[in-house]
Short mmCIF file of C-alpha atoms in Angstrom, two decimals:
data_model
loop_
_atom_site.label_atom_id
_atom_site.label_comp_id
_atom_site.label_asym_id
_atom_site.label_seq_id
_atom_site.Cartn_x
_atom_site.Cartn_y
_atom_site.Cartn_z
CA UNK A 186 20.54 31.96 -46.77
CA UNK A 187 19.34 35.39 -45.85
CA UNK A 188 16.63 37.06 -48.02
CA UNK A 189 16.82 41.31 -48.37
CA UNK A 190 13.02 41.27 -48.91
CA UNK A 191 13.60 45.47 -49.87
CA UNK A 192 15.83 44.84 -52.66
CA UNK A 193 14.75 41.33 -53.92
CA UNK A 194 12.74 40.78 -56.76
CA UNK A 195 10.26 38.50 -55.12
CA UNK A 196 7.35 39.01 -57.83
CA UNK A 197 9.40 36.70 -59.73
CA UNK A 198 9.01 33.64 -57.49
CA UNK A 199 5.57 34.26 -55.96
CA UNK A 200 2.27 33.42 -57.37
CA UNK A 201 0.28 36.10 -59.41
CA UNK A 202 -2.92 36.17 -58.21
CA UNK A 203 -6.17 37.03 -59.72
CA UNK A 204 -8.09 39.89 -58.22
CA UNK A 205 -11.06 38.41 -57.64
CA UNK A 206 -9.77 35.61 -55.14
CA UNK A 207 -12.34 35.05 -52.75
CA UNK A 208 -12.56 33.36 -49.53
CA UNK A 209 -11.19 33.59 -46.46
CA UNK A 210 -9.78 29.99 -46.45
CA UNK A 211 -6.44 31.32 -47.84
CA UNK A 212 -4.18 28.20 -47.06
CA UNK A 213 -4.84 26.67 -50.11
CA UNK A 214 -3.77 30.10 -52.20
CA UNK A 215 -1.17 31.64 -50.04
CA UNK A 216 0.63 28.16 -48.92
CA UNK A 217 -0.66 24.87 -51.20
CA UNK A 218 2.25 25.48 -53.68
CA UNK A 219 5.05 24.92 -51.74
CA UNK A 220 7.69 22.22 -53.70
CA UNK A 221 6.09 19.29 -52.77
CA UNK A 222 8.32 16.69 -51.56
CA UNK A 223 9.53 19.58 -48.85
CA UNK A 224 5.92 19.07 -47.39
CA UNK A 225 5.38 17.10 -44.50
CA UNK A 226 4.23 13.96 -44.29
CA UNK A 227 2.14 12.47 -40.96
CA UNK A 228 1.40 8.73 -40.89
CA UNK A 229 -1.22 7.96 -37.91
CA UNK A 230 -0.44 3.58 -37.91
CA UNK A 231 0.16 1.22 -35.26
CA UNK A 232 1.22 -1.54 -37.26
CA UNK A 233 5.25 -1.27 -37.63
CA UNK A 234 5.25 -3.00 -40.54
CA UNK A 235 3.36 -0.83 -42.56
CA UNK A 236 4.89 2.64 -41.12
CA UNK A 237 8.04 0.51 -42.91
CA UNK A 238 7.17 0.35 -45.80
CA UNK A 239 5.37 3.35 -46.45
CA UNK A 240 8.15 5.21 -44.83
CA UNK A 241 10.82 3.44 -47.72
CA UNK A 242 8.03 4.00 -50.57
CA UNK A 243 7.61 7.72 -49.32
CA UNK A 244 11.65 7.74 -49.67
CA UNK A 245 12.25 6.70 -52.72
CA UNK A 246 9.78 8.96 -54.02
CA UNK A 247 11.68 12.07 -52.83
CA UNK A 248 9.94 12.96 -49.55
CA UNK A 249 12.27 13.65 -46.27
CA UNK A 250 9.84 15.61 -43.34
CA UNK A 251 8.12 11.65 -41.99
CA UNK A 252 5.87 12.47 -38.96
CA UNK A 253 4.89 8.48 -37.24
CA UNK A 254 2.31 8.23 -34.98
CA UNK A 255 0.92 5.56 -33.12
CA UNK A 256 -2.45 6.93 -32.19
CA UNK A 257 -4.83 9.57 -33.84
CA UNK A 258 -4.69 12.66 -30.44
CA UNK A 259 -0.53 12.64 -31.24
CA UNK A 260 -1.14 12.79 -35.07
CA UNK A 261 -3.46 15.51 -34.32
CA UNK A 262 -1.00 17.44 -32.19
CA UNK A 263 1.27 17.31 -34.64
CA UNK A 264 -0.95 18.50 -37.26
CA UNK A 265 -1.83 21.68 -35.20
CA UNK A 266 1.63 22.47 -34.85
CA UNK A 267 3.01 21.84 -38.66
CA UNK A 268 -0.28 24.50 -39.04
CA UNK A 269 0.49 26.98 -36.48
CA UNK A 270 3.83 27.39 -38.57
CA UNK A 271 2.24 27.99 -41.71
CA UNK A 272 2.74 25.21 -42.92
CA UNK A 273 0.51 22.17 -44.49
CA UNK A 274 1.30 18.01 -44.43
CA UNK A 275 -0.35 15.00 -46.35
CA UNK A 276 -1.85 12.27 -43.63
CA UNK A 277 -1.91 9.08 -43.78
CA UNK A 278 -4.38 7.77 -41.52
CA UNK A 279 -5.25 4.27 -40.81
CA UNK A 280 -8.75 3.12 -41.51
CA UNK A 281 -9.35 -0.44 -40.33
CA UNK A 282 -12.51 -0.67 -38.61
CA UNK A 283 -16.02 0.73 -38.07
CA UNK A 284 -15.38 2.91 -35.85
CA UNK A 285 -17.43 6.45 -36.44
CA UNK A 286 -14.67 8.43 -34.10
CA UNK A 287 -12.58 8.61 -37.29
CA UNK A 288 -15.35 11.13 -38.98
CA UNK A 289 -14.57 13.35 -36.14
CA UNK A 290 -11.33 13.45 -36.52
CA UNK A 291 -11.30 14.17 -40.57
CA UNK A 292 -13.71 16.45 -39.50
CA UNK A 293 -11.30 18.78 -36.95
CA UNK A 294 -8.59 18.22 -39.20
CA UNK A 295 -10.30 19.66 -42.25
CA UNK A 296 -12.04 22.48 -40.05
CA UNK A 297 -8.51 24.24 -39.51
CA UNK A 298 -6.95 23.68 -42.88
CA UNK A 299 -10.01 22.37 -45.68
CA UNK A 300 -7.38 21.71 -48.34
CA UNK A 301 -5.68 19.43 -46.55
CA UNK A 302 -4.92 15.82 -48.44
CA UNK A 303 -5.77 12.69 -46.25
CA UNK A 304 -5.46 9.32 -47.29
CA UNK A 305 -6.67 6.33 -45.34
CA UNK A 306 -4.89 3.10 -45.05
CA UNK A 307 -7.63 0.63 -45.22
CA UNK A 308 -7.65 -3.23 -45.61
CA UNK A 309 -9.29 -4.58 -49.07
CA UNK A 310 -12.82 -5.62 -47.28
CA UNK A 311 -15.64 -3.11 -47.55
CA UNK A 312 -16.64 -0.75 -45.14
CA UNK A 313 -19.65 1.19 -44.90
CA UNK A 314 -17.86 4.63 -43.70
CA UNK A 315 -15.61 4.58 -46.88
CA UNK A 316 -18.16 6.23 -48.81
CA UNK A 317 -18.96 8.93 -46.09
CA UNK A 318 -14.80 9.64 -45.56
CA UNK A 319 -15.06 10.37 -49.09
CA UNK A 320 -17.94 12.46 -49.17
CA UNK A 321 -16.48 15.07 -46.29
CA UNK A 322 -13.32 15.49 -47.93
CA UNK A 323 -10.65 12.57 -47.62
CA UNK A 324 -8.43 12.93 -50.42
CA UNK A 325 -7.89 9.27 -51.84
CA UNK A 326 -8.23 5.54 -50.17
CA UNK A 327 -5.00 3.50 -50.24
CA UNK A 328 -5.54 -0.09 -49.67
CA UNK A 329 -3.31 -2.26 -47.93
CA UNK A 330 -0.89 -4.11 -49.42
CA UNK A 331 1.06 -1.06 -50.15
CA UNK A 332 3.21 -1.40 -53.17
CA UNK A 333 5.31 1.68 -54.51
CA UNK A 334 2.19 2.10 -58.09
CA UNK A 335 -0.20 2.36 -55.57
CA UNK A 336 1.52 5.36 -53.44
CA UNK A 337 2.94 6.84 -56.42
CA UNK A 338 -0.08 6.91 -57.97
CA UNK A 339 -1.99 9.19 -55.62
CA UNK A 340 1.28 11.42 -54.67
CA UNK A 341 1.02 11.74 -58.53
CA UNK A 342 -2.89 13.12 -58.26
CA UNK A 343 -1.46 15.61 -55.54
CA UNK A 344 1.14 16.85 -57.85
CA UNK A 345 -1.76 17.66 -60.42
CA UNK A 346 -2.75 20.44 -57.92
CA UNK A 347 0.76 21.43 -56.99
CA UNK A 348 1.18 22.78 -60.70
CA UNK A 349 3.81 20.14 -61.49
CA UNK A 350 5.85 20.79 -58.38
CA UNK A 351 6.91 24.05 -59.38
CA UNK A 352 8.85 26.04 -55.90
CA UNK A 353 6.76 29.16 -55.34
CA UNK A 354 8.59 30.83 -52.48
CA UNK A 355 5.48 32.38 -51.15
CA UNK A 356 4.96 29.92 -48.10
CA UNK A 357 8.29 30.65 -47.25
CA UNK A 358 8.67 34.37 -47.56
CA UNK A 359 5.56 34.68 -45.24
CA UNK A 360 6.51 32.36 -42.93
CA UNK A 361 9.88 34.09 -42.46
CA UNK A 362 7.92 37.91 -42.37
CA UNK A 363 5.62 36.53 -40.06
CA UNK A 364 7.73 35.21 -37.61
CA UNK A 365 10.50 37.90 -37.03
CA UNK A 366 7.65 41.18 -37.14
CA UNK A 367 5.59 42.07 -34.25
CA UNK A 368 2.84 43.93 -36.59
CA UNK A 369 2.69 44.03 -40.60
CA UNK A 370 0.21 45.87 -42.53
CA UNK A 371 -1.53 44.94 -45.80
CA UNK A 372 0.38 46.98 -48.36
CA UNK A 373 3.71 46.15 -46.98
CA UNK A 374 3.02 42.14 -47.26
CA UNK A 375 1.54 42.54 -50.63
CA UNK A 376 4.00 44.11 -52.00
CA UNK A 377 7.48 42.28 -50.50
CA UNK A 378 5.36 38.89 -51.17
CA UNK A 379 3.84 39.76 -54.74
CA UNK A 380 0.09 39.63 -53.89
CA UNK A 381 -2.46 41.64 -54.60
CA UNK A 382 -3.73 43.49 -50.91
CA UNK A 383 -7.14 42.22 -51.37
CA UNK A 384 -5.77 38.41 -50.67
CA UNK A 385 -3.54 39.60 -47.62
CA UNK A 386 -5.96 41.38 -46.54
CA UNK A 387 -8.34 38.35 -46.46
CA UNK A 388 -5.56 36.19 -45.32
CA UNK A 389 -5.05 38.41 -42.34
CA UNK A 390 -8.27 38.62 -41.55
CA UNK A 391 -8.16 35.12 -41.29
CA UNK A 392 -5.57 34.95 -39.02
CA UNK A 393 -7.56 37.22 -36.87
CA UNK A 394 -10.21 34.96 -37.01
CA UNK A 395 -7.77 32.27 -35.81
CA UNK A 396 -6.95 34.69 -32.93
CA UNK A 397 -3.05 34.70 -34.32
CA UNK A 398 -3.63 38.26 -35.41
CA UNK A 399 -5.84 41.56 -34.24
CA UNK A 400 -6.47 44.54 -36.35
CA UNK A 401 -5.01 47.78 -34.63
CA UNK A 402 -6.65 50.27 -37.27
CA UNK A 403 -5.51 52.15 -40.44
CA UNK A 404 -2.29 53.65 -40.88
CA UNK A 405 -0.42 56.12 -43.11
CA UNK A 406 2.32 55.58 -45.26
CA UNK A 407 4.90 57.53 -46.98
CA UNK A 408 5.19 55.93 -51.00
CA UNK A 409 7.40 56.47 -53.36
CA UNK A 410 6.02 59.68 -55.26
CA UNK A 411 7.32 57.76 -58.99
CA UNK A 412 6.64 54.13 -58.61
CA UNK A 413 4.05 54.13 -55.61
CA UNK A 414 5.78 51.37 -53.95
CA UNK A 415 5.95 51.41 -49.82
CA UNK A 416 9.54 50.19 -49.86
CA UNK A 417 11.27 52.84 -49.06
CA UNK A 418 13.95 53.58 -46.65
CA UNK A 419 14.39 57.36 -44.89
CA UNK A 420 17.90 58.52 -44.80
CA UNK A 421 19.92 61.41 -43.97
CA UNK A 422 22.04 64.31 -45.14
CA UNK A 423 24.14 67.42 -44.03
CA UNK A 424 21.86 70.24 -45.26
CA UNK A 425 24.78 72.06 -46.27
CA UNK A 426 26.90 69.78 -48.53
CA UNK A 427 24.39 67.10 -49.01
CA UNK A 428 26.30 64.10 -47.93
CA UNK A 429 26.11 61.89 -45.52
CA UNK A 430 29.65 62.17 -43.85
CA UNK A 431 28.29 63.58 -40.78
CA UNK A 432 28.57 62.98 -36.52
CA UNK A 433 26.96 63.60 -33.48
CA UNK A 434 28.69 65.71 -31.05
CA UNK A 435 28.24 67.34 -27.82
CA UNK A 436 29.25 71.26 -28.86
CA UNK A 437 30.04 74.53 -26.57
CA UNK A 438 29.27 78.03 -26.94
CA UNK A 439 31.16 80.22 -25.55
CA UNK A 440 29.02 83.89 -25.13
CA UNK A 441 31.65 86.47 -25.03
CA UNK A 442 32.83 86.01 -28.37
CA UNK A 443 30.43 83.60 -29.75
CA UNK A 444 33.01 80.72 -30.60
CA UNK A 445 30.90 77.11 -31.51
CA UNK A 446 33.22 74.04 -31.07
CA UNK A 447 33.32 70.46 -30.02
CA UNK A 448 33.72 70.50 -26.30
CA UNK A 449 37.14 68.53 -26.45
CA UNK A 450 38.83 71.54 -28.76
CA UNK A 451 38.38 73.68 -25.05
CA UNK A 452 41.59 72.09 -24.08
CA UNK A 453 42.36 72.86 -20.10
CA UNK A 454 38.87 74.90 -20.19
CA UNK A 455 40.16 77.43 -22.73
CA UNK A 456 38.11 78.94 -25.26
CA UNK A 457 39.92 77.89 -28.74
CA UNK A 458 39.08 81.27 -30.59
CA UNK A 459 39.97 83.95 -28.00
CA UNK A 460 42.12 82.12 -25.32
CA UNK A 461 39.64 83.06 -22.34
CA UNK A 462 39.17 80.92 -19.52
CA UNK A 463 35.64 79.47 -19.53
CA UNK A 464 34.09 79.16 -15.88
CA UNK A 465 30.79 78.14 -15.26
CA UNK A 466 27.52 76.67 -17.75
CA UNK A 467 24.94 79.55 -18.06
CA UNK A 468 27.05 82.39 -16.72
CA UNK A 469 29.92 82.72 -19.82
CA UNK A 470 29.02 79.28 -21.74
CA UNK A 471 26.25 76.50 -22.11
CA UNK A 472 26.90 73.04 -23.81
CA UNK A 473 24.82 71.77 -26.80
CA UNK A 474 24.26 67.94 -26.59
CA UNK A 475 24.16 65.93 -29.02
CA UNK A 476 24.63 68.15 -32.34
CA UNK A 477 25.73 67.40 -35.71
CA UNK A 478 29.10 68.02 -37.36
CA UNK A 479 29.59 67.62 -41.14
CA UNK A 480 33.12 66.07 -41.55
CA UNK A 481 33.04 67.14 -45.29
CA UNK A 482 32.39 70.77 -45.08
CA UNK A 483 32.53 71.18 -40.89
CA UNK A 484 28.95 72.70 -40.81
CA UNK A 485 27.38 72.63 -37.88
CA UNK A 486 23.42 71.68 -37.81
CA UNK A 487 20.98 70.84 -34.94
CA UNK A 488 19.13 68.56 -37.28
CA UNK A 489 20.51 66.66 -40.28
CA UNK A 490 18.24 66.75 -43.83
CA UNK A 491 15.90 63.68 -43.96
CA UNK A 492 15.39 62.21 -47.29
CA UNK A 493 14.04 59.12 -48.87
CA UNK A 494 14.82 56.48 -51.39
CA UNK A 495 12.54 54.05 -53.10
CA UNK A 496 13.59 50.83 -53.35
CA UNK A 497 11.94 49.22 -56.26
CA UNK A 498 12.79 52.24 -58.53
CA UNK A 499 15.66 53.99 -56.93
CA UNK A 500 13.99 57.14 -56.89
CA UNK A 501 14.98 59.65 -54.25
CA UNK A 502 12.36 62.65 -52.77
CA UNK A 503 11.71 64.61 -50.09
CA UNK A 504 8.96 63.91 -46.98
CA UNK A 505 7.16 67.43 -48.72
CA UNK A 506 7.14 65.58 -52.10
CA UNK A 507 5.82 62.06 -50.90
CA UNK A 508 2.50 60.45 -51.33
CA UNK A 509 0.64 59.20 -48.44
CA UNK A 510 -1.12 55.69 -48.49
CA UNK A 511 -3.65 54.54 -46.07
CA UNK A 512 -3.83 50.91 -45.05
CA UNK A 513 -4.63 48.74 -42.15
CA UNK A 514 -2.15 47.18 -39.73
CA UNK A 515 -2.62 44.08 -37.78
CA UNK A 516 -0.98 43.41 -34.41
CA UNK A 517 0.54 39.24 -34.67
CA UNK A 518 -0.19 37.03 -31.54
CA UNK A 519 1.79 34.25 -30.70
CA UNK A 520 1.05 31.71 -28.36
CA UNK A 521 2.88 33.21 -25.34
CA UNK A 522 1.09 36.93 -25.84
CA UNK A 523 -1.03 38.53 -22.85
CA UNK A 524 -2.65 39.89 -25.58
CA UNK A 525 -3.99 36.11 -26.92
CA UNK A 526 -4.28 34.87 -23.57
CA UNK A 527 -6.61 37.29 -22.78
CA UNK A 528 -8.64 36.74 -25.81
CA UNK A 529 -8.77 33.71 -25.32
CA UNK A 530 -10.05 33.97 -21.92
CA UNK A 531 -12.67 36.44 -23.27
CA UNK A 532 -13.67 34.21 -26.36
CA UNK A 533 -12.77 30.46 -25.19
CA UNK A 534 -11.66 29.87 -28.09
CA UNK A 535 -8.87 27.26 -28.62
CA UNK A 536 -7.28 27.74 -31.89
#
């Protein structure tokens, strides 16, 4: 289903956010509150067996997007990429042995997204790291044998932060802005998402930080001179009648007796007002390109009136009577961009 982000009321479905949001960690503001069971779900297990039943457990509960991996580099890849879409998962990770490699991991993981909810799959004997996973930021242990209480029971503690599942649209409307704009600026996300520009602006910020995004400087703005929304859309009149019923033409002017017509009304080269033969351009005519004919009231115009209409309010003004915002635009980077290769080149950075 397509969204019209100008004329939707998307305030309705986002979050409201308080003005004093800090951070620049957005993901867990912007994107946490997603319906849950939509979220994906990565389970990093060699056993078979288990992957089985979790994967029926996770089922019945409601969840579809099931990620399997056999070995903890593939989980990662995959977690990088769910991420690089805007997008967050729940890991299941298995947790079997001694072995310190796996604080490394929950330690990468949780560098590029901090709120994100692992749970290891450990076997009932102790282990000394359990503790220390804890401690860093795992979400919740889940011993093996599973049993559908025991998963239910911490999907349940999840929910507790998801505000009782409740579909905010936000992720999505972002995600979809995001990925079909080559630049956006802070007022104009704000406003079609229902946040408040100090959070975008930290957001994207962040995403420059991630090297996904670069800020190209402050830009003006026309706004709507009764409602102060950015939303509006410039359109286009005859400055005689005021309608839009007009077309582009290429026009000829004949000089001896001034005659202004479309070029196909000089039938056989014959002026249509005084019946003269016309015989070369800039001795007795010259042809106007591309000029405007009202086909309400047949004025002719060089340029048409320019107008605009808000639309949150439906307000309609002139450029002379708008009000100019300043804000700041960023420039977004995907992976195949000279402009992130380069950066990265510079930086060696690997986001």
């Amino acid at each position: 289903m397509s969204i019209d982000f100008q004329t939707a009321r998307l305030d309705e479905d986002c979050i409201a956010y308080n003005d004093e949001l800090q951070g620049t960690q957005l993901e867990l503001e912007l994107f946490k509150r997603t319906n849950l069971k939509n979220k994906n779900i990565i389970v990093i297990e060699k056993n078979k067996i288990i992957c089985l039943q979790l994967s029926f457990i996770l089922k019945k509960i409601g969840f579809n997007v099931i990620k399997f991996c056999e070995n903890i580099e593939q989980g990662f890849h995959i977690f990088k990429q769910i991420h690089e879409n805007y997008e967050e998962a729940i890991i299941f990770l298995s947790f079997f042995s001694n072995d310190s490699s796996i604080m490394k991991t929950i330690a990468k993981i949780l560098e590029i997204n901090a709120h994100t909810k692992i749970i290891l799959l450990k076997s009932p004997e102790k282990n000394i790291l359990t503790n220390m996973v804890l401690m860093i930021g795992v979400f919740d242990i889940l011993e093996i044998p599973l049993s559908m209480p025991k998963v239910t029971s911490i999907i349940e503690k999840i929910k507790q932060e998801y505000h009782d599942e409740k579909e905010y649209h936000t992720q999505n409307i972002i995600q979809l802005i995001l990925s079909t704009r080559k630049n956006i600026n802070v007022l104009e996300l704000s406003e079609l998402t229902g946040t408040n520009s100090k959070t975008i602006k930290e957001f994207l910020e962040f995403l420059e930080s991630s090297d996904k995004a670069k800020n190209i400087g402050k830009t003006k703005m026309i706004s709507c001179n009764n409602c102060e929304s950015i939303l509006v859309e410039e359109f286009f009149l005859c400055p005689n009648c005021n309608l839009e019923k007009f077309t582009q033409k290429d026009l000829i002017e004949h000089y001896s007796c001034g005659n202004v017509s479309l070029e196909k009304e000089y039938k056989d080269e014959m002026c249509p007002k005084c019946k003269k033969l016309i015989t070369a351009v800039g001795v007795d005519y010259r042809k106007i390109h591309e000029y405007f004919i009202c086909n309400e009231c047949k004025e002719k115009f060089s340029e048409p009136k320019s107008m605009y209409s808000c639309k949150k309010c439906n307000s309609e003004f002139a450029l002379t009577s708008a009000k100019w915002v300043e804000t700041e635009k960023f420039l977004l980077i995907n992976e195949s961009s000279p402009i992130k290769n380069n950066s990265k080149q510079a930086s060696k950075i690997i986001s």
